[in-house]
Amino acid sequence: MENKILAKVNGKEITQSMLDRIMQNIPPQQVAQMKSEEGQKRLLDEVVSGELLYFDAVDKEMDKEKNFIELLEDAKRSLLQRYAVESIIAGVSASDEDAKTYYESNSAQFEKAAEVSARHILVDDEEKIKDVKEEIEGGLDFAEAATKYSSCPSKQAGGTLGSFSKGKMVPEFEEAAFNLEIGQLSEPVKTQFGYHLIMVDSKTEAGTMSFEEVKDGIKQNLLNQKQFEAYNNKVAELKAKYTVEIL
């Protein structure tokens, strides 16, 4: 694609590729706005303003001022430190084989508990919960009943509680939910919060997550660990090479 010249400042060409490079460092949520015709004009104006300030600073020999030289040295030191760290970790990697070895040696980490996904209706009166149960058995949709009668904030989502494992709910509620069949309406269940009707939408049995499910996460964790070790080993090596005094 042709690298179109958009402007010239004191002979310096400002091209479309320059704006494209700047766009790559703009937060994603602002990119669409900056891609518009108006956004491109604003961006070009900012680049032109920057070049004007640069040429003015050079003309005034601001690059020779003590404060600027100190700032430049600080920036150079910071960039060089970052570059040094990147060079240390550049050759570090974590392979599928590394991840597989870790997975097989730490299988207990990847066990998942049994879960149910359930909905409920909560009221504060035993007779009322029985009446609601009769309405549902008579054909009223559970979600509609939850919206109409439940005192729990989940009523806004038809009583949906999402998925949960054992130990997440009060014992009476948990026991009832895990003993229900999918789609079965529970008997009224009394807890410290009131009286519930529960319906289970799905169940997930306990088991071990497959290697493919967790491979990417393991590799990233191993990579982070190896990079950290490489960094620490290098720092230890340099402490032996250079004098360090903590005052």
mmCIF file of C-alpha atoms in Angstrom:
data_model
loop_
_atom_site.group_PDB
_atom_site.id
_atom_site.type_symbol
_atom_site.label_atom_id
_atom_site.label_comp_id
_atom_site.label_asym_id
_atom_site.label_seq_id
_atom_site.Cartn_x
_atom_site.Cartn_y
_atom_site.Cartn_z
ATOM 1 C CA MET A 1 0.000 0.000 0.000
ATOM 2 C CA GLU A 2 1.254 3.445 -0.914
ATOM 3 C CA ASN A 3 2.720 5.342 2.023
ATOM 4 C CA LYS A 4 0.855 8.583 1.459
ATOM 5 C CA ILE A 5 2.518 11.839 2.552
ATOM 6 C CA LEU A 6 -0.040 13.700 4.653
ATOM 7 C CA ALA A 7 1.931 16.801 5.640
ATOM 8 C CA LYS A 8 5.376 18.354 5.765
ATOM 9 C CA VAL A 9 6.779 20.298 8.712
ATOM 10 C CA ASN A 10 9.993 22.196 8.072
ATOM 11 C CA GLY A 11 10.709 19.695 5.311
ATOM 12 C CA LYS A 12 9.979 16.630 7.515
ATOM 13 C CA GLU A 13 7.421 14.324 5.867
ATOM 14 C CA ILE A 14 4.535 13.009 7.934
ATOM 15 C CA THR A 15 3.161 9.863 6.320
ATOM 16 C CA GLN A 16 0.160 7.592 6.750
ATOM 17 C CA SER A 17 2.426 4.830 8.073
ATOM 18 C CA MET A 18 3.499 7.136 10.914
ATOM 19 C CA LEU A 19 -0.124 7.595 11.924
ATOM 20 C CA ASP A 20 -0.745 3.845 11.592
ATOM 21 C CA ARG A 21 2.131 3.105 13.989
ATOM 22 C CA ILE A 22 0.709 5.562 16.506
ATOM 23 C CA MET A 23 -2.698 3.889 16.167
ATOM 24 C CA GLN A 24 -1.181 0.554 17.188
ATOM 25 C CA ASN A 25 -0.447 1.977 20.642
ATOM 26 C CA ILE A 26 -3.869 3.549 21.160
ATOM 27 C CA PRO A 27 -6.246 1.721 23.585
ATOM 28 C CA PRO A 28 -8.639 -0.543 21.620
ATOM 29 C CA GLN A 29 -11.705 1.365 22.792
ATOM 30 C CA GLN A 30 -10.385 4.526 21.106
ATOM 31 C CA VAL A 31 -9.219 2.981 17.829
ATOM 32 C CA ALA A 32 -12.607 3.090 16.062
ATOM 33 C CA GLN A 33 -12.974 6.770 16.911
ATOM 34 C CA MET A 34 -9.464 7.581 15.702
ATOM 35 C CA LYS A 35 -10.020 5.720 12.419
ATOM 36 C CA SER A 36 -12.785 8.105 11.398
ATOM 37 C CA GLU A 37 -11.996 10.984 9.068
ATOM 38 C CA GLU A 38 -12.321 13.469 11.930
ATOM 39 C CA GLY A 39 -10.170 11.293 14.188
ATOM 40 C CA GLN A 40 -7.435 11.061 11.571
ATOM 41 C CA LYS A 41 -7.454 14.853 11.200
ATOM 42 C CA ARG A 42 -7.064 15.307 14.959
ATOM 43 C CA LEU A 43 -4.261 12.763 15.076
ATOM 44 C CA LEU A 44 -2.464 14.474 12.197
ATOM 45 C CA ASP A 45 -2.836 17.827 13.961
ATOM 46 C CA GLU A 46 -1.241 16.334 17.096
ATOM 47 C CA VAL A 47 1.684 14.926 15.100
ATOM 48 C CA VAL A 48 2.197 18.276 13.339
ATOM 49 C CA SER A 49 2.115 20.068 16.705
ATOM 50 C CA GLY A 50 4.704 17.644 18.053
ATOM 51 C CA GLU A 51 7.041 18.245 15.129
ATOM 52 C CA LEU A 52 6.691 22.021 15.515
ATOM 53 C CA LEU A 53 7.618 21.760 19.184
ATOM 54 C CA TYR A 54 10.574 19.523 18.310
ATOM 55 C CA PHE A 55 12.034 21.927 15.740
ATOM 56 C CA ASP A 56 11.501 24.865 18.071
ATOM 57 C CA ALA A 57 13.307 23.031 20.895
ATOM 58 C CA VAL A 58 16.224 22.184 18.587
ATOM 59 C CA ASP A 59 16.466 25.801 17.400
ATOM 60 C CA LYS A 60 16.626 26.935 21.019
ATOM 61 C CA GLU A 61 19.257 24.251 21.775
ATOM 62 C CA MET A 62 17.076 22.880 24.580
ATOM 63 C CA ASP A 63 18.710 19.495 23.957
ATOM 64 C CA LYS A 64 21.905 20.937 25.455
ATOM 65 C CA GLU A 65 20.279 22.135 28.668
ATOM 66 C CA LYS A 66 21.310 20.389 31.879
ATOM 67 C CA ASN A 67 17.764 19.384 32.865
ATOM 68 C CA PHE A 68 17.133 17.786 29.486
ATOM 69 C CA ILE A 69 20.424 15.897 29.553
ATOM 70 C CA GLU A 70 19.542 14.514 33.002
ATOM 71 C CA LEU A 71 16.069 13.485 31.798
ATOM 72 C CA LEU A 72 17.597 11.853 28.746
ATOM 73 C CA GLU A 73 20.073 9.916 30.872
ATOM 74 C CA ASP A 74 17.285 8.718 33.189
ATOM 75 C CA ALA A 75 15.204 7.598 30.199
ATOM 76 C CA LYS A 76 18.197 5.850 28.657
ATOM 77 C CA ARG A 77 18.945 4.040 31.929
ATOM 78 C CA SER A 78 15.319 2.915 32.271
ATOM 79 C CA LEU A 79 15.114 1.706 28.675
ATOM 80 C CA LEU A 80 18.428 -0.116 28.945
ATOM 81 C CA GLN A 81 17.307 -1.859 32.142
ATOM 82 C CA ARG A 82 14.097 -2.981 30.453
ATOM 83 C CA TYR A 83 16.012 -4.123 27.384
ATOM 84 C CA ALA A 84 18.389 -6.103 29.615
ATOM 85 C CA VAL A 85 15.473 -7.853 31.326
ATOM 86 C CA GLU A 86 13.885 -8.668 27.965
ATOM 87 C CA SER A 87 17.175 -10.146 26.767
ATOM 88 C CA ILE A 88 17.334 -12.377 29.871
ATOM 89 C CA ILE A 89 13.865 -13.863 29.355
ATOM 90 C CA ALA A 90 13.903 -13.861 25.537
ATOM 91 C CA GLY A 91 15.182 -17.422 25.299
ATOM 92 C CA VAL A 92 12.942 -18.835 28.023
ATOM 93 C CA SER A 93 10.055 -21.033 26.897
ATOM 94 C CA ALA A 94 7.596 -23.616 28.156
ATOM 95 C CA SER A 95 6.701 -26.488 25.840
ATOM 96 C CA ASP A 96 3.678 -28.761 25.602
ATOM 97 C CA GLU A 97 5.890 -31.503 27.027
ATOM 98 C CA ASP A 98 6.722 -29.345 30.054
ATOM 99 C CA ALA A 99 3.037 -28.716 30.595
ATOM 100 C CA LYS A 100 2.180 -32.405 30.220
ATOM 101 C CA THR A 101 4.805 -33.384 32.782
ATOM 102 C CA TYR A 102 3.466 -30.828 35.246
ATOM 103 C CA TYR A 103 -0.126 -31.947 34.619
ATOM 104 C CA GLU A 104 0.688 -35.589 35.267
ATOM 105 C CA SER A 105 2.701 -34.786 38.394
ATOM 106 C CA ASN A 106 0.084 -32.478 39.900
ATOM 107 C CA SER A 107 -3.192 -34.089 38.896
ATOM 108 C CA ALA A 108 -4.838 -33.173 42.218
ATOM 109 C CA GLN A 109 -4.690 -29.499 41.231
ATOM 110 C CA PHE A 110 -6.986 -30.147 38.292
ATOM 111 C CA GLU A 111 -9.787 -32.001 40.026
ATOM 112 C CA LYS A 112 -13.156 -30.303 39.763
ATOM 113 C CA ALA A 113 -15.991 -30.751 42.197
ATOM 114 C CA ALA A 114 -19.493 -31.772 41.247
ATOM 115 C CA GLU A 115 -21.674 -28.778 40.430
ATOM 116 C CA VAL A 116 -25.329 -28.034 39.845
ATOM 117 C CA SER A 117 -26.898 -25.104 38.085
ATOM 118 C CA ALA A 118 -30.162 -24.219 39.776
ATOM 119 C CA ARG A 119 -32.999 -21.746 40.127
ATOM 120 C CA HIS A 120 -35.022 -21.003 43.229
ATOM 121 C CA ILE A 121 -37.949 -19.094 44.608
ATOM 122 C CA LEU A 122 -37.712 -17.674 48.135
ATOM 123 C CA VAL A 123 -40.631 -16.567 50.313
ATOM 124 C CA ASP A 124 -40.999 -16.055 54.043
ATOM 125 C CA ASP A 125 -44.128 -18.117 54.656
ATOM 126 C CA GLU A 126 -44.630 -21.889 54.495
ATOM 127 C CA GLU A 127 -48.221 -21.726 53.276
ATOM 128 C CA LYS A 128 -47.265 -19.246 50.578
ATOM 129 C CA ILE A 129 -44.492 -21.488 49.221
ATOM 130 C CA LYS A 130 -46.973 -24.375 49.046
ATOM 131 C CA ASP A 131 -49.383 -22.202 47.065
ATOM 132 C CA VAL A 132 -46.586 -21.206 44.663
ATOM 133 C CA LYS A 133 -45.663 -24.867 44.212
ATOM 134 C CA GLU A 134 -49.268 -25.696 43.310
ATOM 135 C CA GLU A 135 -49.309 -22.903 40.716
ATOM 136 C CA ILE A 136 -46.122 -24.205 39.091
ATOM 137 C CA GLU A 137 -47.476 -27.765 39.070
ATOM 138 C CA GLY A 138 -50.617 -26.321 37.509
ATOM 139 C CA GLY A 139 -48.643 -24.917 34.596
ATOM 140 C CA LEU A 140 -47.095 -21.606 35.742
ATOM 141 C CA ASP A 141 -43.557 -21.278 34.391
ATOM 142 C CA PHE A 142 -40.906 -21.469 37.137
ATOM 143 C CA ALA A 143 -39.145 -18.300 35.949
ATOM 144 C CA GLU A 144 -42.441 -16.394 35.861
ATOM 145 C CA ALA A 145 -43.255 -17.613 39.363
ATOM 146 C CA ALA A 146 -39.830 -16.495 40.596
ATOM 147 C CA THR A 147 -40.313 -13.033 39.100
ATOM 148 C CA LYS A 148 -43.780 -12.796 40.598
ATOM 149 C CA TYR A 149 -43.257 -14.224 44.077
ATOM 150 C CA SER A 150 -39.588 -14.532 45.069
ATOM 151 C CA SER A 151 -38.019 -12.114 47.559
ATOM 152 C CA CYS A 152 -34.478 -12.960 46.387
ATOM 153 C CA PRO A 153 -32.739 -10.505 43.999
ATOM 154 C CA SER A 154 -32.330 -13.489 41.635
ATOM 155 C CA LYS A 155 -36.027 -13.005 40.775
ATOM 156 C CA GLN A 156 -34.887 -10.533 38.121
ATOM 157 C CA ALA A 157 -33.254 -13.468 36.317
ATOM 158 C CA GLY A 158 -36.094 -15.914 36.816
ATOM 159 C CA GLY A 159 -34.565 -17.190 40.068
ATOM 160 C CA THR A 160 -31.319 -18.270 38.412
ATOM 161 C CA LEU A 161 -28.427 -18.802 40.836
ATOM 162 C CA GLY A 162 -25.894 -20.126 38.336
ATOM 163 C CA SER A 163 -23.585 -23.051 39.048
ATOM 164 C CA PHE A 164 -22.290 -23.938 42.496
ATOM 165 C CA SER A 165 -20.431 -26.788 44.168
ATOM 166 C CA LYS A 166 -20.910 -28.264 47.620
ATOM 167 C CA GLY A 167 -20.033 -25.931 50.460
ATOM 168 C CA LYS A 168 -21.267 -22.818 48.655
ATOM 169 C CA MET A 169 -24.862 -22.837 49.911
ATOM 170 C CA VAL A 170 -26.479 -23.408 53.316
ATOM 171 C CA PRO A 171 -26.669 -27.154 54.091
ATOM 172 C CA GLU A 172 -30.433 -27.604 53.689
ATOM 173 C CA PHE A 173 -30.495 -25.884 50.313
ATOM 174 C CA GLU A 174 -27.389 -27.702 49.105
ATOM 175 C CA GLU A 175 -28.663 -31.148 50.086
ATOM 176 C CA ALA A 176 -31.949 -30.606 48.281
ATOM 177 C CA ALA A 177 -30.327 -29.216 45.131
ATOM 178 C CA PHE A 178 -27.798 -32.021 44.751
ATOM 179 C CA ASN A 179 -30.450 -34.682 45.276
ATOM 180 C CA LEU A 180 -32.838 -33.326 42.640
ATOM 181 C CA GLU A 181 -33.050 -34.642 39.103
ATOM 182 C CA ILE A 182 -32.648 -32.164 36.266
ATOM 183 C CA GLY A 183 -35.950 -30.329 35.721
ATOM 184 C CA GLN A 184 -37.502 -31.719 38.915
ATOM 185 C CA LEU A 185 -39.332 -29.287 41.218
ATOM 186 C CA SER A 186 -38.347 -29.655 44.867
ATOM 187 C CA GLU A 187 -40.584 -29.825 47.876
ATOM 188 C CA PRO A 188 -40.479 -26.647 50.017
ATOM 189 C CA VAL A 189 -37.083 -26.349 51.670
ATOM 190 C CA LYS A 190 -36.710 -24.366 54.893
ATOM 191 C CA THR A 191 -33.457 -22.502 55.585
ATOM 192 C CA GLN A 192 -32.449 -19.563 57.748
ATOM 193 C CA PHE A 193 -33.552 -17.288 54.893
ATOM 194 C CA GLY A 194 -37.072 -18.602 54.516
ATOM 195 C CA TYR A 195 -38.779 -21.207 52.325
ATOM 196 C CA HIS A 196 -37.452 -22.225 48.919
ATOM 197 C CA LEU A 197 -38.584 -24.029 45.823
ATOM 198 C CA ILE A 198 -35.628 -25.307 43.813
ATOM 199 C CA MET A 199 -35.252 -26.534 40.256
ATOM 200 C CA VAL A 200 -31.976 -27.881 38.857
ATOM 201 C CA ASP A 201 -31.155 -26.991 35.240
ATOM 202 C CA SER A 202 -27.964 -29.009 34.829
ATOM 203 C CA LYS A 203 -25.431 -31.135 36.674
ATOM 204 C CA THR A 204 -21.693 -31.594 36.259
ATOM 205 C CA GLU A 205 -20.101 -34.654 37.793
ATOM 206 C CA ALA A 206 -16.886 -34.476 39.775
ATOM 207 C CA GLY A 207 -13.785 -35.337 37.802
ATOM 208 C CA THR A 208 -10.423 -34.202 36.542
ATOM 209 C CA MET A 209 -10.094 -31.513 33.908
ATOM 210 C CA SER A 210 -8.511 -32.776 30.719
ATOM 211 C CA PHE A 211 -4.995 -31.751 29.744
ATOM 212 C CA GLU A 212 -6.331 -29.808 26.757
ATOM 213 C CA GLU A 213 -8.597 -27.785 29.052
ATOM 214 C CA VAL A 214 -5.714 -26.597 31.207
ATOM 215 C CA LYS A 215 -2.690 -26.822 28.887
ATOM 216 C CA ASP A 216 -2.499 -23.134 27.978
ATOM 217 C CA GLY A 217 -2.820 -22.014 31.587
ATOM 218 C CA ILE A 218 -0.119 -24.438 32.723
ATOM 219 C CA LYS A 219 2.247 -23.292 29.974
ATOM 220 C CA GLN A 220 1.755 -19.646 30.896
ATOM 221 C CA ASN A 221 2.363 -20.345 34.587
ATOM 222 C CA LEU A 222 5.476 -22.384 33.800
ATOM 223 C CA LEU A 223 6.740 -19.640 31.494
ATOM 224 C CA ASN A 224 6.246 -17.004 34.180
ATOM 225 C CA GLN A 225 8.050 -19.203 36.699
ATOM 226 C CA LYS A 226 10.979 -19.886 34.367
ATOM 227 C CA GLN A 227 11.321 -16.220 33.474
ATOM 228 C CA PHE A 228 11.300 -15.273 37.148
ATOM 229 C CA GLU A 229 13.979 -17.872 37.889
ATOM 230 C CA ALA A 230 16.117 -16.688 34.959
ATOM 231 C CA TYR A 231 15.850 -13.115 36.192
ATOM 232 C CA ASN A 232 16.741 -14.031 39.783
ATOM 233 C CA ASN A 233 19.674 -16.191 38.661
ATOM 234 C CA LYS A 234 21.051 -13.331 36.583
ATOM 235 C CA VAL A 235 20.696 -10.862 39.453
ATOM 236 C CA ALA A 236 22.501 -13.297 41.780
ATOM 237 C CA GLU A 237 25.288 -13.660 39.216
ATOM 238 C CA LEU A 238 25.631 -9.879 38.934
ATOM 239 C CA LYS A 239 25.697 -9.428 42.706
ATOM 240 C CA ALA A 240 28.777 -11.639 42.721
ATOM 241 C CA LYS A 241 30.310 -9.607 39.904
ATOM 242 C CA TYR A 242 29.597 -6.070 41.166
ATOM 243 C CA THR A 243 29.825 -4.531 44.624
ATOM 244 C CA VAL A 244 26.507 -3.927 46.327
ATOM 245 C CA GLU A 245 26.229 -1.968 49.581
ATOM 246 C CA ILE A 246 22.836 -1.593 51.268
ATOM 247 C CA LEU A 247 23.117 1.451 53.559
#
